[in-house]
mmCIF file of N, CA and C in Angstrom:
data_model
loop_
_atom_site.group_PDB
_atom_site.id
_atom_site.type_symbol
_atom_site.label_atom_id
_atom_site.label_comp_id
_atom_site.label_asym_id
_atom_site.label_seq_id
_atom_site.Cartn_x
_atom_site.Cartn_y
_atom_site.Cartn_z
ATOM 1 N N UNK A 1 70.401 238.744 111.545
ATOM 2 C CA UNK A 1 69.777 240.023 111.297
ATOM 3 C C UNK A 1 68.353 239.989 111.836
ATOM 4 N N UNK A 2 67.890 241.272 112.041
ATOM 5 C CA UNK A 2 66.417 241.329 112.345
ATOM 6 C C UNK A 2 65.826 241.674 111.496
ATOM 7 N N UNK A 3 64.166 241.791 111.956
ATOM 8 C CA UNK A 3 63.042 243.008 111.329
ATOM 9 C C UNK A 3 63.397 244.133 110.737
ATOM 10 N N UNK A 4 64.327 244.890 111.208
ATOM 11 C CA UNK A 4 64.691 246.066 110.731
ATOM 12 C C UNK A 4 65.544 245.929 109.735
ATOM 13 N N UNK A 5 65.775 244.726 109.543
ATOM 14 C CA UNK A 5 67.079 245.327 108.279
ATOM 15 C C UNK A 5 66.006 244.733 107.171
ATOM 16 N N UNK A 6 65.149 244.062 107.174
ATOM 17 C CA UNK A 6 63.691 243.810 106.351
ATOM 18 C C UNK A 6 62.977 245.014 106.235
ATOM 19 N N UNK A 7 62.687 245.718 106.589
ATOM 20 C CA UNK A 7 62.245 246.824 106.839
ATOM 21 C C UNK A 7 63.099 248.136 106.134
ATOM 22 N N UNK A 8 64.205 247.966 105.818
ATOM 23 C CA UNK A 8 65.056 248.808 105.292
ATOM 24 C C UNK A 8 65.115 248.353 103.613
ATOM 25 N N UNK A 9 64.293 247.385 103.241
ATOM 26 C CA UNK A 9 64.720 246.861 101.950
ATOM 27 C C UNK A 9 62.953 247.154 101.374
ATOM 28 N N UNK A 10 62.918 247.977 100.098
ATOM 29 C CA UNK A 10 62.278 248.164 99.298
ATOM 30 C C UNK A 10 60.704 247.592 99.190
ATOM 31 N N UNK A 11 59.435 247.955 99.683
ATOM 32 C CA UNK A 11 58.364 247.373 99.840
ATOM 33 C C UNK A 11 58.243 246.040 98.831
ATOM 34 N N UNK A 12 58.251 246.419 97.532
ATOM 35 C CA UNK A 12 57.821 245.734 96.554
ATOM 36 C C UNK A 12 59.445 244.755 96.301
ATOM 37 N N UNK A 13 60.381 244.907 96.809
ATOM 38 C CA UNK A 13 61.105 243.604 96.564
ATOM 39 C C UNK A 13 61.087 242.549 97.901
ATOM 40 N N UNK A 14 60.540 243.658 98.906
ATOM 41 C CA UNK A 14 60.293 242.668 100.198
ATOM 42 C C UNK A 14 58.856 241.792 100.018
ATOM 43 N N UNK A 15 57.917 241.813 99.010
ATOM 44 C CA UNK A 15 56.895 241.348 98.772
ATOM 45 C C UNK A 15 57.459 240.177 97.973
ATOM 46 N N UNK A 16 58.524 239.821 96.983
ATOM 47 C CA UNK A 16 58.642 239.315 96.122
ATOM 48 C C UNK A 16 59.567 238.260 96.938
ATOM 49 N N UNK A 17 60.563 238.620 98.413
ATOM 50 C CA UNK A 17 61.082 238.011 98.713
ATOM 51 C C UNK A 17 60.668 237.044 99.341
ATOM 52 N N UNK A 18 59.277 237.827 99.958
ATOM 53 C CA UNK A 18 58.366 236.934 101.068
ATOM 54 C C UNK A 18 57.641 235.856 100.078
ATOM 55 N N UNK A 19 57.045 236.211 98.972
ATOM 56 C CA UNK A 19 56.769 235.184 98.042
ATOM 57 C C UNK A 19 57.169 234.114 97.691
ATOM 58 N N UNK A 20 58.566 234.341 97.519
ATOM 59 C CA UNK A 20 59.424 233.222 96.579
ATOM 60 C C UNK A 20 59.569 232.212 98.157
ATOM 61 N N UNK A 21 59.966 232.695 99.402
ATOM 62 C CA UNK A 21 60.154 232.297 100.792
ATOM 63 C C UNK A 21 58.910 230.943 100.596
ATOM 64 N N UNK A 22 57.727 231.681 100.682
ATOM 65 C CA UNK A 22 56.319 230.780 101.106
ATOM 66 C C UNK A 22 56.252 229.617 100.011
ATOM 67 N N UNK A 23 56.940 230.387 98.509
ATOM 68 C CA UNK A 23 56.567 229.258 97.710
ATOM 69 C C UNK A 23 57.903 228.192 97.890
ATOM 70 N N UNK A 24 58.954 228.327 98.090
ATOM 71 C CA UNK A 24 59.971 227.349 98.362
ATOM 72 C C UNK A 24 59.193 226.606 99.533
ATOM 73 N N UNK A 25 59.322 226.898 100.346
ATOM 74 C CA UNK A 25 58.925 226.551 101.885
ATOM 75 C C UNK A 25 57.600 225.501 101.224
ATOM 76 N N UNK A 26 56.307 225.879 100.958
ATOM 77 C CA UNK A 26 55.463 224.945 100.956
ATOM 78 C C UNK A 26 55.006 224.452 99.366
ATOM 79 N N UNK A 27 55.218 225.067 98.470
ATOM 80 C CA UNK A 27 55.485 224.278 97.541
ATOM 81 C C UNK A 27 56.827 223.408 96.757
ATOM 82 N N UNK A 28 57.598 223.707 97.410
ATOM 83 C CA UNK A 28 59.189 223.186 96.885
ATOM 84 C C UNK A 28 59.893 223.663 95.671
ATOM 85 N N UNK A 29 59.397 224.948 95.129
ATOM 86 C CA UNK A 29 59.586 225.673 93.852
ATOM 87 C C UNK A 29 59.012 226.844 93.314
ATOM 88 N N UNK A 30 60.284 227.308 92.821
ATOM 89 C CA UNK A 30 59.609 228.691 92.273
ATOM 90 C C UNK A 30 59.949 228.831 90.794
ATOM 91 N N UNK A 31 59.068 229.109 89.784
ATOM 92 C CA UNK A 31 59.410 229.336 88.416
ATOM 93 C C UNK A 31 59.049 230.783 88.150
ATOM 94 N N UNK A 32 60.345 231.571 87.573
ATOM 95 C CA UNK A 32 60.836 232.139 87.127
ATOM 96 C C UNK A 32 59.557 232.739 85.993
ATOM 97 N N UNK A 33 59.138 232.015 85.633
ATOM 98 C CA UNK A 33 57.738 232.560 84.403
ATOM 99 C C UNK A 33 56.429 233.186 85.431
ATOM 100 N N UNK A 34 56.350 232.407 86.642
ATOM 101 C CA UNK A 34 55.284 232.798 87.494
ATOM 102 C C UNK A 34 55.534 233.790 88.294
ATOM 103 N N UNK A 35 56.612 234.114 88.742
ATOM 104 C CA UNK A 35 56.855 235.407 89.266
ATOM 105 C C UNK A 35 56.996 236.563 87.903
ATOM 106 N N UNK A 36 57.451 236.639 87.183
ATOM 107 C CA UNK A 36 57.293 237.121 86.452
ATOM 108 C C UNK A 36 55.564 237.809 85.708
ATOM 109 N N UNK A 37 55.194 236.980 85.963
ATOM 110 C CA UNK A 37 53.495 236.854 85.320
ATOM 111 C C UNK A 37 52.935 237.403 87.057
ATOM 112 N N UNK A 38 53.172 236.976 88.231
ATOM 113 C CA UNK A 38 52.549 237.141 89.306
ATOM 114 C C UNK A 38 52.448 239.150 89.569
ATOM 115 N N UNK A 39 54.445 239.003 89.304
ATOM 116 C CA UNK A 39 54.355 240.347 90.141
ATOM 117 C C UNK A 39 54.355 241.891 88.866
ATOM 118 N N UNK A 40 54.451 241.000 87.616
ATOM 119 C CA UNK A 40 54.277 241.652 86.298
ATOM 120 C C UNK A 40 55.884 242.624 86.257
ATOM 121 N N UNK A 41 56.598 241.949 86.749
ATOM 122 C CA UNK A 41 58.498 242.555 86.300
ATOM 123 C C UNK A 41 59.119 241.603 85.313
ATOM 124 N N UNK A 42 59.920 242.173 84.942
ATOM 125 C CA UNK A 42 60.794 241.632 83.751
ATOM 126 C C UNK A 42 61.372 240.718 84.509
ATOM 127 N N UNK A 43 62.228 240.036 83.679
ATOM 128 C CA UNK A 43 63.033 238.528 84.132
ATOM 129 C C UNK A 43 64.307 238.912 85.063
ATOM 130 N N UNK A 44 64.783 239.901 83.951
ATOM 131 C CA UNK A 44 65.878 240.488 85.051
ATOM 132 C C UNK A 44 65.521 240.928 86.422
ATOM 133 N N UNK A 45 64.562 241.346 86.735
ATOM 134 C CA UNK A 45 64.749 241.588 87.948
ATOM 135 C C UNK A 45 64.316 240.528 88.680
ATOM 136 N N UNK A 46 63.538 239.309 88.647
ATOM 137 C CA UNK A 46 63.421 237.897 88.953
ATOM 138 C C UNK A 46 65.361 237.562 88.913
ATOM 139 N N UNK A 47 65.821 237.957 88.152
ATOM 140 C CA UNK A 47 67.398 237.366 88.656
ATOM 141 C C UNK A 47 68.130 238.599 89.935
ATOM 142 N N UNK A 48 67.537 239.519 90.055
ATOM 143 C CA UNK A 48 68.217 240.311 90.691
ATOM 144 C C UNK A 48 67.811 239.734 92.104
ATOM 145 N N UNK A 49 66.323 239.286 92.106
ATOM 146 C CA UNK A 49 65.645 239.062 93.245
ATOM 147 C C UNK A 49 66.615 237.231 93.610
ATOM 148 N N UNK A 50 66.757 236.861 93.039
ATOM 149 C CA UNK A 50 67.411 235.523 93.166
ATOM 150 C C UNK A 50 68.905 235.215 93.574
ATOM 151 N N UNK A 51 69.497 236.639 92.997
ATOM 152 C CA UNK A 51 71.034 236.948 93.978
ATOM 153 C C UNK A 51 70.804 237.028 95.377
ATOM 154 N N UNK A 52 69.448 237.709 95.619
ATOM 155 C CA UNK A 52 69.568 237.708 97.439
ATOM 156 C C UNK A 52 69.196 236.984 98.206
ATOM 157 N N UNK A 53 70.008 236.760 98.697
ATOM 158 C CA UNK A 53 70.169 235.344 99.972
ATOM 159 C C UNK A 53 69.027 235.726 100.917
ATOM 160 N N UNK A 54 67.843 235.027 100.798
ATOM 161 C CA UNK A 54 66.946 234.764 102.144
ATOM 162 C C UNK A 54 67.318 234.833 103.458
ATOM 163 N N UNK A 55 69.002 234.636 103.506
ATOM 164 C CA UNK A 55 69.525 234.038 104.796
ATOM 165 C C UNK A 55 69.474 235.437 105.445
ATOM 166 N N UNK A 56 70.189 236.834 104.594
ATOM 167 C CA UNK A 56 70.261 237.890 105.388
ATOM 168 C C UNK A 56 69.003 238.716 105.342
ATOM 169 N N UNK A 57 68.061 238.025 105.083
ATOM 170 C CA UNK A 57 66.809 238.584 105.323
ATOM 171 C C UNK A 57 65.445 237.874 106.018
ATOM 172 N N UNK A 58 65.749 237.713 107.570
ATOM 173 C CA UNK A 58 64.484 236.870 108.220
ATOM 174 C C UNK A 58 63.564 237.062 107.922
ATOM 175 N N UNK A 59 62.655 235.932 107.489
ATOM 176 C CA UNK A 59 61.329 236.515 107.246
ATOM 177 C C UNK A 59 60.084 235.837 107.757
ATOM 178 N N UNK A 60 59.766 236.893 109.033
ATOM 179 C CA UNK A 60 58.715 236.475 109.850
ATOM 180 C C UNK A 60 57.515 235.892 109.598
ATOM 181 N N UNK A 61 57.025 235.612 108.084
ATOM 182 C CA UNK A 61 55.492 235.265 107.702
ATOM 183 C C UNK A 61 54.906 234.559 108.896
ATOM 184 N N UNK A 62 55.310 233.382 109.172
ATOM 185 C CA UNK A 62 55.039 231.942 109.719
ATOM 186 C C UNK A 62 54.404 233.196 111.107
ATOM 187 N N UNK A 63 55.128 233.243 111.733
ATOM 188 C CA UNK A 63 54.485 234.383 112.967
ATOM 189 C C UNK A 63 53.403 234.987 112.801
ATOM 190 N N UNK A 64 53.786 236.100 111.405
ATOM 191 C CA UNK A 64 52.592 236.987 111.316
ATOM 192 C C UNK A 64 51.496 236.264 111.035
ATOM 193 N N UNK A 65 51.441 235.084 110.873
ATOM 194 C CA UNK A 65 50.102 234.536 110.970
ATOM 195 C C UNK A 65 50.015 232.900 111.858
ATOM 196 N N UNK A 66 50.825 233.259 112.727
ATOM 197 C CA UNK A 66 49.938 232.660 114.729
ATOM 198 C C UNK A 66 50.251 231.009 114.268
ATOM 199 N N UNK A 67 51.197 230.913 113.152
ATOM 200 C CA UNK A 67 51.516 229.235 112.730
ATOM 201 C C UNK A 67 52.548 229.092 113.257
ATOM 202 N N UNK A 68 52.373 227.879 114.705
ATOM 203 C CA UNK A 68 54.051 227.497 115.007
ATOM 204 C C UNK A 68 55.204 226.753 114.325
ATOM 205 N N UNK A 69 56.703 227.267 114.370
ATOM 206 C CA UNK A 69 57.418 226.440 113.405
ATOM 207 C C UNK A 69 57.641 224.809 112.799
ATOM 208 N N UNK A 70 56.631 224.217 114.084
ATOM 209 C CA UNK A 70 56.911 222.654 114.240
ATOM 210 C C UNK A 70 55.362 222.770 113.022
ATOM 211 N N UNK A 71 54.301 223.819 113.444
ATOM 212 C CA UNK A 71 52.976 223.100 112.464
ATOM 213 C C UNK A 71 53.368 223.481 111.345
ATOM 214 N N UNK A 72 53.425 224.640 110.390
ATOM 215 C CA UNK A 72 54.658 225.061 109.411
ATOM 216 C C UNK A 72 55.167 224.083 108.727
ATOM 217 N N UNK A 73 56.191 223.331 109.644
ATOM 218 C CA UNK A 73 57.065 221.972 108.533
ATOM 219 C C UNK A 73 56.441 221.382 108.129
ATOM 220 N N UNK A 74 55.159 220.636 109.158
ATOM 221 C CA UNK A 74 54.558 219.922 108.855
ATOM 222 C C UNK A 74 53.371 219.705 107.624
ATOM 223 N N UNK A 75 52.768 221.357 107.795
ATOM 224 C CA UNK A 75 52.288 221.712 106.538
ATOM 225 C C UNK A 75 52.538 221.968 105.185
ATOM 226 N N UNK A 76 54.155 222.219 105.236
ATOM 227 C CA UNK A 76 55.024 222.426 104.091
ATOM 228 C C UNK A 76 55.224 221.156 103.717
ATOM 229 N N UNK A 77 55.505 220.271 104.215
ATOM 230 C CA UNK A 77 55.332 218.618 104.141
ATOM 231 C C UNK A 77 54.368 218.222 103.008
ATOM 232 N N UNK A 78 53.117 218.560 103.340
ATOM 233 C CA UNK A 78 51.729 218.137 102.895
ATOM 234 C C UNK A 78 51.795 218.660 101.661
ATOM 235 N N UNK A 79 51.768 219.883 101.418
ATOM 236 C CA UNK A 79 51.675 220.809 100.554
ATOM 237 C C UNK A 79 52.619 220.675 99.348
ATOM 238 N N UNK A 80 53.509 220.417 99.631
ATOM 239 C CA UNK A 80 54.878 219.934 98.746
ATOM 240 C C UNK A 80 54.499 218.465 98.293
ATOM 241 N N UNK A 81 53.893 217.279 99.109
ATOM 242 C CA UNK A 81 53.432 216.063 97.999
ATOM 243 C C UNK A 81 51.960 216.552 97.457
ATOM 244 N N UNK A 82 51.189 217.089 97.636
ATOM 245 C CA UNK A 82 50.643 217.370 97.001
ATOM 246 C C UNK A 82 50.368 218.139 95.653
ATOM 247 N N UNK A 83 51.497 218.942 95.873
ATOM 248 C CA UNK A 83 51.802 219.828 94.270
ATOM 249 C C UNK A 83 52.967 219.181 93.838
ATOM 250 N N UNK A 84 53.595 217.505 94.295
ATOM 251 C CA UNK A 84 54.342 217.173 93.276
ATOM 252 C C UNK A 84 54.092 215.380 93.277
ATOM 253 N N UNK A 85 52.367 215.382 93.818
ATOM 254 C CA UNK A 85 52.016 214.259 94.010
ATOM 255 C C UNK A 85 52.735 212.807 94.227
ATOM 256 N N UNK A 86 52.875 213.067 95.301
ATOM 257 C CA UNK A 86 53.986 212.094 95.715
ATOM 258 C C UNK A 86 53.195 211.690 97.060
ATOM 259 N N UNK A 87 53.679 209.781 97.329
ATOM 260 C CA UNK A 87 53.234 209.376 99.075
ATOM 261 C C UNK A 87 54.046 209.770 100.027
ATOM 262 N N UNK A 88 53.404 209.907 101.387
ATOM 263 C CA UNK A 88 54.078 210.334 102.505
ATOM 264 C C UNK A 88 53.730 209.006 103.209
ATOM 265 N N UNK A 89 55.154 208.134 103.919
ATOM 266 C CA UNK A 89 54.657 207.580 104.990
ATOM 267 C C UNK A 89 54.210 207.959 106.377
ATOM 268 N N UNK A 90 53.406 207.621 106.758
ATOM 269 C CA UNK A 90 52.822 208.494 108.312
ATOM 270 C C UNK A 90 52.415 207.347 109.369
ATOM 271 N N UNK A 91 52.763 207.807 110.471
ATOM 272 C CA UNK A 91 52.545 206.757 111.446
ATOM 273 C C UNK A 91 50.661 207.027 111.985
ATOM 274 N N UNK A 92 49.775 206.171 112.112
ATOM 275 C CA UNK A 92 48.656 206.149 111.995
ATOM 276 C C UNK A 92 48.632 205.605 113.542
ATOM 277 N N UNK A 93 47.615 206.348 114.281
ATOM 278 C CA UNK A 93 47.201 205.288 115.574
ATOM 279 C C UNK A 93 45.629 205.498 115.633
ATOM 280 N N UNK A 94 44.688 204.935 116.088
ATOM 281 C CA UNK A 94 43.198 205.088 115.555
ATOM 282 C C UNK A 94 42.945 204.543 117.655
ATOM 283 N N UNK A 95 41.968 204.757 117.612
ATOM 284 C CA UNK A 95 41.180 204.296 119.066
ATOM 285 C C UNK A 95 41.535 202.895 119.203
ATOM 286 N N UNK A 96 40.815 202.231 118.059
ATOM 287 C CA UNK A 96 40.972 200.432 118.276
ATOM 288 C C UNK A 96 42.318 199.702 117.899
ATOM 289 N N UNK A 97 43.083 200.265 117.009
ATOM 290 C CA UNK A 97 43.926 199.445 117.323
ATOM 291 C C UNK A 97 45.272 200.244 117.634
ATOM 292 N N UNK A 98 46.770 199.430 117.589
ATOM 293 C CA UNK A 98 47.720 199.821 117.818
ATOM 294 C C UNK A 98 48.419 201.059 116.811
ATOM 295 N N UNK A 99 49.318 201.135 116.925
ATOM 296 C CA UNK A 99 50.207 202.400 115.754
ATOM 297 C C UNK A 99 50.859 201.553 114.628
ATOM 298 N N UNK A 100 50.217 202.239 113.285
ATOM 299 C CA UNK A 100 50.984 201.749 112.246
ATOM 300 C C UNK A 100 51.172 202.676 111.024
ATOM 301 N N UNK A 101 52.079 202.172 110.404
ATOM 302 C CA UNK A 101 52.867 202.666 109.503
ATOM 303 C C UNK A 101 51.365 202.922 108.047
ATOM 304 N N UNK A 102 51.343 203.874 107.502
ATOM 305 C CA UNK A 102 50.584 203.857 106.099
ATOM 306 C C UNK A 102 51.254 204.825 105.255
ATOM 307 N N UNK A 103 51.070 204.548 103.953
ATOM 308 C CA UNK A 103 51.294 205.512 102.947
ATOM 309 C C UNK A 103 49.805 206.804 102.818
ATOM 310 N N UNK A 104 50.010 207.693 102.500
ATOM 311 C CA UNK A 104 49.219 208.087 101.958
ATOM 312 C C UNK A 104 49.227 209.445 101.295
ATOM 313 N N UNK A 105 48.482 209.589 99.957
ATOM 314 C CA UNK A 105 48.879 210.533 99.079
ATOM 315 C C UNK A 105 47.622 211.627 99.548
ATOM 316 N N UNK A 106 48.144 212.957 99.842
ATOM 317 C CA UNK A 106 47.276 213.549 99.906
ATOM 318 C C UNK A 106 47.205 214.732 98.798
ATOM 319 N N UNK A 107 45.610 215.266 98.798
ATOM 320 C CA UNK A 107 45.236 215.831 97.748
ATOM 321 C C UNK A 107 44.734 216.614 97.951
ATOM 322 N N UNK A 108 44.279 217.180 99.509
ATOM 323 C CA UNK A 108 43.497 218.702 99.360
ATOM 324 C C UNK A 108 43.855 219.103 101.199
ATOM 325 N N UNK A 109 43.537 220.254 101.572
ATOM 326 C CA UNK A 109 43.534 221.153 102.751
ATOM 327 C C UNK A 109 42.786 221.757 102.713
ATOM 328 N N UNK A 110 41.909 221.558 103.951
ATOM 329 C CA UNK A 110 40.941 223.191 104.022
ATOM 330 C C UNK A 110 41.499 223.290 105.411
ATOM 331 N N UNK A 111 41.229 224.694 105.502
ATOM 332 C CA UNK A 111 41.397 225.600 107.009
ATOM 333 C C UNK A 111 40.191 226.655 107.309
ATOM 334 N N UNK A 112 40.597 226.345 108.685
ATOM 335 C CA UNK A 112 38.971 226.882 108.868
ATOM 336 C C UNK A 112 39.512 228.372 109.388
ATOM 337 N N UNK A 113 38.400 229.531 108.675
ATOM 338 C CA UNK A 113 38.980 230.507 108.870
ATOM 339 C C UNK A 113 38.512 231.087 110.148
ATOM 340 N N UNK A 114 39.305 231.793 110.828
ATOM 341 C CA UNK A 114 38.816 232.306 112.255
ATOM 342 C C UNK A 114 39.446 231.367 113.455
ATOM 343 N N UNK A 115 39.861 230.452 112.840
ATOM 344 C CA UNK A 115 40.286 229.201 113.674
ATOM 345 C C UNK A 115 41.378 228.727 113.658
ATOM 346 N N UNK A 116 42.305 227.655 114.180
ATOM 347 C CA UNK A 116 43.595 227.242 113.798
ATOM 348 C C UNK A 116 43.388 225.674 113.611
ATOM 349 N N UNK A 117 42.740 225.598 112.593
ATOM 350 C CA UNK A 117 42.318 223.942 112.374
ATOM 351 C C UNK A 117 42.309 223.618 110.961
ATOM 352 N N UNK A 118 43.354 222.629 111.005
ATOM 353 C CA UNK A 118 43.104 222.147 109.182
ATOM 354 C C UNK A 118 43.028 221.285 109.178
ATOM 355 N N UNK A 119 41.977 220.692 108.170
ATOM 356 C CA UNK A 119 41.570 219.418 108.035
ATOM 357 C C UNK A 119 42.301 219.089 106.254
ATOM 358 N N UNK A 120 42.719 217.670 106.133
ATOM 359 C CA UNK A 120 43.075 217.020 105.164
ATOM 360 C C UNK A 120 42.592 215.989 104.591
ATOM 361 N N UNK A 121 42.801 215.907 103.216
ATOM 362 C CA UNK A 121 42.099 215.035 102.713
ATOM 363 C C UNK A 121 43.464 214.065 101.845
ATOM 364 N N UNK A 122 43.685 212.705 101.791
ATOM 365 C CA UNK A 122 44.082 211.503 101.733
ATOM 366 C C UNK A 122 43.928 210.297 101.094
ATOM 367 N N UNK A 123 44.699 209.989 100.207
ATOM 368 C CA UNK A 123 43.999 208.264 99.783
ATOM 369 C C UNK A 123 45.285 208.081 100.575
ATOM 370 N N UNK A 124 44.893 206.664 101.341
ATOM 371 C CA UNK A 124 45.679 205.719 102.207
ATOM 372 C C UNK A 124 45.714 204.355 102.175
ATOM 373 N N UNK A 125 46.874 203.995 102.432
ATOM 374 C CA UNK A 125 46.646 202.649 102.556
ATOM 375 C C UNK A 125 47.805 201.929 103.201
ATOM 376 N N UNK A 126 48.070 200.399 103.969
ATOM 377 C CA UNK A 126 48.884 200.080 104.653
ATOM 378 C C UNK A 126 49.980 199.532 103.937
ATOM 379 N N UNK A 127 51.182 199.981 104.964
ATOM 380 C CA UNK A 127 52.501 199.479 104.264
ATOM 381 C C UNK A 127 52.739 198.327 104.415
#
């Protein structure tokens, strides 16, 4: 399906769909109390919104804001051990020496606005 059949579905449930989308995608979860509290609807309709399959509804966010799908994963990556604090192994290569393997737990993102640059912040250490 395309844009248009997004476009044919209800402003305010297409807001709720794009929501639950961003929060799966980069946080790895959505609770049912926070949408609820976010978009101020009853529960039932948090279940009505949960019958519909994401699948028949593309949803362009990642585009509408100039993020390619490969940087995206990668950020959903980050973002997801960080709100469930967990290590990522990552392959490390530095000027002086060769490529190696480290753990490291990360704990914050800034992005610079106006720009396409995010910087991260990390405790690390070797495997």
């Amino acid at each position: 399906m395309d844009e248009v059949v997004l476009e044919k579905i209800m402003l305010p449930h297409r807001a709720r769909i794009r929501h639950v989308e961003v929060r799966l995608l980069f946080l790895g979860e959505v609770r049912r109390a926070k949408l609820t509290q976010h978009f101020r609807i009853q529960s039932a309709v948090v279940s009505l919104d949960a019958s519909t399959s994401t699948d028949n509804y593309p949803l362009p966010f990642l585009t509408s804001q100039n993020l390619s799908r490969s940087t995206s994963e990668v950020l959903a990556k980050i973002t997801r051990a960080i709100q469930q604090r967990v290590a990522q192994r990552v392959c490390y290569r530095s000027i002086s020496s060769e490529r190696t393997f480290r753990k490291n737990v990360p704990f914050a993102l800034l992005g610079t606005p106006g720009q396409m640059k995010i910087n991260g912040r990390a405790f690390s250490r070797s495997i």
